[in-house]
PDB file of C-alpha atoms in Angstrom:
ATOM      1  CA  MET A   1     -38.848  49.727 -29.606  1.00  0.00           C
ATOM      2  CA  THR A   2     -38.751  45.933 -29.936  1.00  0.00           C
ATOM      3  CA  ASP A   3     -40.549  43.830 -27.358  1.00  0.00           C
ATOM      4  CA  PRO A   4     -37.838  41.960 -25.388  1.00  0.00           C
ATOM      5  CA  TYR A   5     -40.288  39.204 -24.359  1.00  0.00           C
ATOM      6  CA  ASP A   6     -39.531  35.860 -26.053  1.00  0.00           C
ATOM      7  CA  THR A   7     -42.295  33.258 -25.757  1.00  0.00           C
ATOM      8  CA  GLU A   8     -40.059  30.331 -26.743  1.00  0.00           C
ATOM      9  CA  ILE A   9     -37.596  31.116 -23.966  1.00  0.00           C
ATOM     10  CA  THR A  10     -40.417  31.333 -21.438  1.00  0.00           C
ATOM     11  CA  VAL A  11     -41.825  27.971 -22.556  1.00  0.00           C
ATOM     12  CA  LEU A  12     -38.418  26.246 -22.518  1.00  0.00           C
ATOM     13  CA  ALA A  13     -37.603  27.709 -19.112  1.00  0.00           C
ATOM     14  CA  ARG A  14     -40.916  26.581 -17.631  1.00  0.00           C
ATOM     15  CA  ALA A  15     -40.362  23.071 -19.010  1.00  0.00           C
ATOM     16  CA  SER A  16     -37.126  23.027 -17.014  1.00  0.00           C
ATOM     17  CA  GLY A  17     -38.729  24.506 -13.901  1.00  0.00           C
ATOM     18  CA  LEU A  18     -37.007  27.871 -14.359  1.00  0.00           C
ATOM     19  CA  THR A  19     -38.074  31.482 -14.623  1.00  0.00           C
ATOM     20  CA  ILE A  20     -35.930  33.767 -16.750  1.00  0.00           C
ATOM     21  CA  PRO A  21     -36.586  37.488 -16.297  1.00  0.00           C
ATOM     22  CA  VAL A  22     -37.508  39.355 -19.489  1.00  0.00           C
ATOM     23  CA  GLU A  23     -34.400  41.543 -19.319  1.00  0.00           C
ATOM     24  CA  PHE A  24     -32.274  38.425 -19.942  1.00  0.00           C
ATOM     25  CA  HIS A  25     -34.279  37.064 -22.889  1.00  0.00           C
ATOM     26  CA  ALA A  26     -32.083  38.753 -25.522  1.00  0.00           C
ATOM     27  CA  GLY A  27     -28.911  37.146 -24.140  1.00  0.00           C
ATOM     28  CA  VAL A  28     -30.575  33.768 -23.737  1.00  0.00           C
ATOM     29  CA  ARG A  29     -31.860  34.028 -27.328  1.00  0.00           C
ATOM     30  CA  ALA A  30     -28.331  34.721 -28.614  1.00  0.00           C
ATOM     31  CA  ASN A  31     -26.978  31.684 -26.746  1.00  0.00           C
ATOM     32  CA  LEU A  32     -29.844  29.477 -27.897  1.00  0.00           C
ATOM     33  CA  ASP A  33     -29.285  30.476 -31.533  1.00  0.00           C
ATOM     34  CA  LEU A  34     -25.556  29.823 -31.205  1.00  0.00           C
ATOM     35  CA  LEU A  35     -26.119  26.382 -29.683  1.00  0.00           C
ATOM     36  CA  ARG A  36     -28.582  25.519 -32.444  1.00  0.00           C
ATOM     37  CA  SER A  37     -26.051  26.531 -35.100  1.00  0.00           C
ATOM     38  CA  TYR A  38     -23.442  24.282 -33.445  1.00  0.00           C
ATOM     39  CA  GLY A  39     -25.984  21.453 -33.345  1.00  0.00           C
ATOM     40  CA  ALA A  40     -26.712  21.892 -37.052  1.00  0.00           C
ATOM     41  CA  LEU A  41     -22.985  21.872 -37.801  1.00  0.00           C
ATOM     42  CA  ILE A  42     -22.481  18.629 -35.869  1.00  0.00           C
ATOM     43  CA  GLU A  43     -25.534  17.013 -37.460  1.00  0.00           C
ATOM     44  CA  GLY A  44     -24.095  17.852 -40.876  1.00  0.00           C
ATOM     45  CA  VAL A  45     -20.849  15.934 -40.310  1.00  0.00           C
ATOM     46  CA  ASP A  46     -20.760  12.570 -42.063  1.00  0.00           C
ATOM     47  CA  LEU A  47     -19.384   9.773 -39.904  1.00  0.00           C
ATOM     48  CA  SER A  48     -18.376   6.360 -41.174  1.00  0.00           C
ATOM     49  CA  ASP A  49     -20.448   3.368 -40.154  1.00  0.00           C
ATOM     50  CA  ARG A  50     -17.405   1.984 -38.388  1.00  0.00           C
ATOM     51  CA  LEU A  51     -15.889   4.192 -35.717  1.00  0.00           C
ATOM     52  CA  GLU A  52     -12.461   3.386 -34.389  1.00  0.00           C
ATOM     53  CA  PRO A  53     -10.558   4.818 -31.416  1.00  0.00           C
ATOM     54  CA  ALA A  54      -7.957   7.478 -32.026  1.00  0.00           C
ATOM     55  CA  PHE A  55      -4.430   6.361 -32.868  1.00  0.00           C
ATOM     56  CA  ARG A  56      -2.571   5.224 -29.737  1.00  0.00           C
ATOM     57  CA  TYR A  57      -5.744   5.374 -27.636  1.00  0.00           C
ATOM     58  CA  GLU A  58      -5.407   3.498 -24.366  1.00  0.00           C
ATOM     59  CA  PRO A  59      -8.416   3.264 -22.051  1.00  0.00           C
TER      60      PRO A  59
END
């Protein structure tokens, strides 16, 4: 059987003043991995040096 304890989750939770029970580590790990993949996707998008508002944008 795989150990459900995830040290990284414990460290990140403590840094935020939280305690996450071990039984939730697998779900938190899945969410953390998903968020990191989204972050990598966003970081990989090339943006022009000059950003302009969307067409017909009115503040």
